[in-house]
Amino acid sequence: MAVFAWVRESLGTLLATAVAQRQSPLAKIEAAFFAHVAFIATNPGVPRVLFHELQYPGDSPVRAEVQAMIAGYRERLTALFTEARTAGELPAALDTALAPVLFIGAVQGLVIESALAGNEDAMMARAQQMFPLLVHGYRGPQEA
């Protein structure tokens, strides 16, 4: 429980700092993405503990803490995506409740890829390649 409380506080502070340094909503989303990846690259044990704890079926205090942590994170991301949509940086049709799922899933993909390769250092380089793809996906099909 203490580990996940530390993760929630540390990651939350890191994201708040990263987002506060940007002006445009889309730049805030980008800053949040790279801050999240950097946090995981610096603390590779966090996802290992998280995935280990989530293997067990049923409810537990740890599962409830993880669910609360992810729900809070999704709320913050949803607000950022809504802000970007309102500012016209992302399309009006963007599902701002679903966009954070893709965001978090992209980070999880990087975590799994780096764990399999045994190379957390490569996560930031891969994130640099991935973020433009995410933005492209958020923007959806372009009209001709």
Tab-separated table of C-alpha atoms in Angstrom:
chain	number	residue	atom	x	y	z
A	1	MET	CA	0.000	0.000	0.000
A	2	ALA	CA	2.834	2.374	0.840
A	3	VAL	CA	4.448	1.776	-2.551
A	4	PHE	CA	1.298	2.714	-4.422
A	5	ALA	CA	0.692	5.743	-2.209
A	6	TRP	CA	4.249	6.845	-3.020
A	7	VAL	CA	3.663	6.233	-6.746
A	8	ARG	CA	0.428	8.215	-6.708
A	9	GLU	CA	2.064	11.159	-4.940
A	10	SER	CA	5.361	11.089	-6.869
A	11	LEU	CA	3.854	10.641	-10.304
A	12	GLY	CA	1.138	13.169	-9.540
A	13	THR	CA	3.685	15.787	-8.519
A	14	LEU	CA	5.876	15.043	-11.528
A	15	LEU	CA	2.937	15.347	-13.924
A	16	ALA	CA	1.644	18.535	-12.325
A	17	THR	CA	5.072	20.118	-12.653
A	18	ALA	CA	5.491	19.010	-16.268
A	19	VAL	CA	2.026	20.206	-17.289
A	20	ALA	CA	2.371	23.548	-15.493
A	21	GLN	CA	5.397	24.401	-17.633
A	22	ARG	CA	3.402	24.257	-20.883
A	23	GLN	CA	0.916	26.675	-22.392
A	24	SER	CA	-1.024	24.794	-25.048
A	25	PRO	CA	-3.257	21.895	-24.042
A	26	LEU	CA	-1.630	19.516	-26.528
A	27	ALA	CA	1.809	20.464	-25.205
A	28	LYS	CA	0.512	19.642	-21.714
A	29	ILE	CA	-0.555	16.191	-22.924
A	30	GLU	CA	2.862	15.683	-24.485
A	31	ALA	CA	4.605	16.777	-21.287
A	32	ALA	CA	2.455	14.384	-19.256
A	33	PHE	CA	3.302	11.520	-21.615
A	34	PHE	CA	7.053	12.069	-21.415
A	35	ALA	CA	6.955	12.663	-17.663
A	36	HIS	CA	5.088	9.380	-17.193
A	37	VAL	CA	7.553	7.460	-19.373
A	38	ALA	CA	10.529	9.074	-17.618
A	39	PHE	CA	9.068	8.126	-14.226
A	40	ILE	CA	8.740	4.486	-15.290
A	41	ALA	CA	12.186	4.425	-16.891
A	42	THR	CA	13.646	5.775	-13.645
A	43	ASN	CA	11.541	3.442	-11.468
A	44	PRO	CA	11.214	0.201	-13.488
A	45	GLY	CA	10.146	-1.749	-10.416
A	46	VAL	CA	6.853	0.159	-10.214
A	47	PRO	CA	5.103	-1.578	-13.122
A	48	ARG	CA	6.540	-4.913	-12.041
A	49	VAL	CA	4.979	-4.561	-8.602
A	50	LEU	CA	1.756	-3.238	-10.114
A	51	PHE	CA	1.350	-6.100	-12.585
A	52	HIS	CA	2.325	-8.630	-9.924
A	53	GLU	CA	-0.362	-7.361	-7.540
A	54	LEU	CA	-3.024	-7.284	-10.244
A	55	GLN	CA	-2.531	-10.976	-11.049
A	56	TYR	CA	-4.520	-12.000	-7.995
A	57	PRO	CA	-8.274	-12.271	-8.489
A	58	GLY	CA	-10.785	-10.595	-6.249
A	59	ASP	CA	-10.816	-7.417	-4.269
A	60	SER	CA	-7.995	-6.353	-2.022
A	61	PRO	CA	-6.805	-3.106	-0.472
A	62	VAL	CA	-3.931	-3.022	-2.968
A	63	ARG	CA	-6.280	-3.476	-5.933
A	64	ALA	CA	-8.531	-0.722	-4.575
A	65	GLU	CA	-5.506	1.604	-4.212
A	66	VAL	CA	-4.378	0.869	-7.776
A	67	GLN	CA	-7.898	1.419	-9.109
A	68	ALA	CA	-8.150	4.747	-7.270
A	69	MET	CA	-4.723	5.787	-8.542
A	70	ILE	CA	-5.583	4.980	-12.158
A	71	ALA	CA	-9.051	6.567	-11.891
A	72	GLY	CA	-7.517	9.804	-10.616
A	73	TYR	CA	-4.924	9.736	-13.369
A	74	ARG	CA	-7.584	9.151	-16.018
A	75	GLU	CA	-9.571	12.109	-14.663
A	76	ARG	CA	-6.534	14.372	-14.995
A	77	LEU	CA	-5.889	13.142	-18.520
A	78	THR	CA	-9.554	13.482	-19.485
A	79	ALA	CA	-9.429	17.131	-18.397
A	80	LEU	CA	-6.326	17.692	-20.542
A	81	PHE	CA	-7.911	16.051	-23.585
A	82	THR	CA	-11.095	18.066	-23.075
A	83	GLU	CA	-9.011	21.240	-22.870
A	84	ALA	CA	-7.178	20.322	-26.105
A	85	ARG	CA	-10.465	19.559	-27.847
A	86	THR	CA	-12.007	22.851	-26.665
A	87	ALA	CA	-8.931	24.761	-27.873
A	88	GLY	CA	-9.271	23.162	-31.315
A	89	GLU	CA	-5.963	21.317	-31.031
A	90	LEU	CA	-7.797	18.007	-31.238
A	91	PRO	CA	-11.017	17.297	-33.139
A	92	ALA	CA	-14.438	17.987	-31.657
A	93	ALA	CA	-15.332	14.327	-32.230
A	94	LEU	CA	-12.540	13.070	-29.942
A	95	ASP	CA	-13.865	10.857	-27.162
A	96	THR	CA	-12.098	12.487	-24.224
A	97	ALA	CA	-13.055	9.645	-21.893
A	98	LEU	CA	-11.474	7.049	-24.186
A	99	ALA	CA	-8.385	9.051	-25.216
A	100	PRO	CA	-6.690	8.490	-21.814
A	101	VAL	CA	-7.078	4.732	-22.248
A	102	LEU	CA	-4.980	4.902	-25.415
A	103	PHE	CA	-2.485	7.196	-23.650
A	104	ILE	CA	-2.070	4.827	-20.689
A	105	GLY	CA	-2.026	1.811	-23.003
A	106	ALA	CA	0.797	3.348	-25.020
A	107	VAL	CA	2.854	3.812	-21.858
A	108	GLN	CA	2.078	0.225	-20.824
A	109	GLY	CA	3.208	-0.976	-24.241
A	110	LEU	CA	6.518	0.810	-23.797
A	111	VAL	CA	6.874	-0.750	-20.337
A	112	ILE	CA	6.284	-4.266	-21.663
A	113	GLU	CA	8.586	-3.729	-24.624
A	114	SER	CA	11.408	-2.438	-22.410
A	115	ALA	CA	10.907	-5.216	-19.860
A	116	LEU	CA	11.168	-7.853	-22.579
A	117	ALA	CA	14.289	-6.196	-23.986
A	118	GLY	CA	15.706	-5.571	-20.514
A	119	ASN	CA	16.402	-1.988	-21.524
A	120	GLU	CA	14.469	0.743	-19.711
A	121	ASP	CA	16.931	3.311	-21.072
A	122	ALA	CA	15.436	2.896	-24.550
A	123	MET	CA	11.953	3.857	-23.349
A	124	MET	CA	12.408	7.590	-23.877
A	125	ALA	CA	13.687	7.143	-27.425
A	126	ARG	CA	10.742	4.885	-28.232
A	127	ALA	CA	8.368	7.363	-26.590
A	128	GLN	CA	9.753	10.108	-28.860
A	129	GLN	CA	8.828	7.922	-31.830
A	130	MET	CA	5.446	6.943	-30.418
A	131	PHE	CA	3.990	10.286	-29.374
A	132	PRO	CA	3.471	11.621	-32.915
A	133	LEU	CA	1.619	8.393	-33.727
A	134	LEU	CA	-0.641	8.919	-30.735
A	135	VAL	CA	-1.445	12.477	-31.789
A	136	HIS	CA	-2.146	11.270	-35.313
A	137	GLY	CA	-4.548	8.701	-33.889
A	138	TYR	CA	-6.268	11.272	-31.687
A	139	ARG	CA	-6.794	13.519	-34.692
A	140	GLY	CA	-8.431	10.704	-36.623
A	141	PRO	CA	-9.016	10.538	-40.362
A	142	GLN	CA	-8.104	13.708	-42.204
A	143	GLU	CA	-10.581	15.084	-44.672
A	144	ALA	CA	-9.289	15.399	-48.242
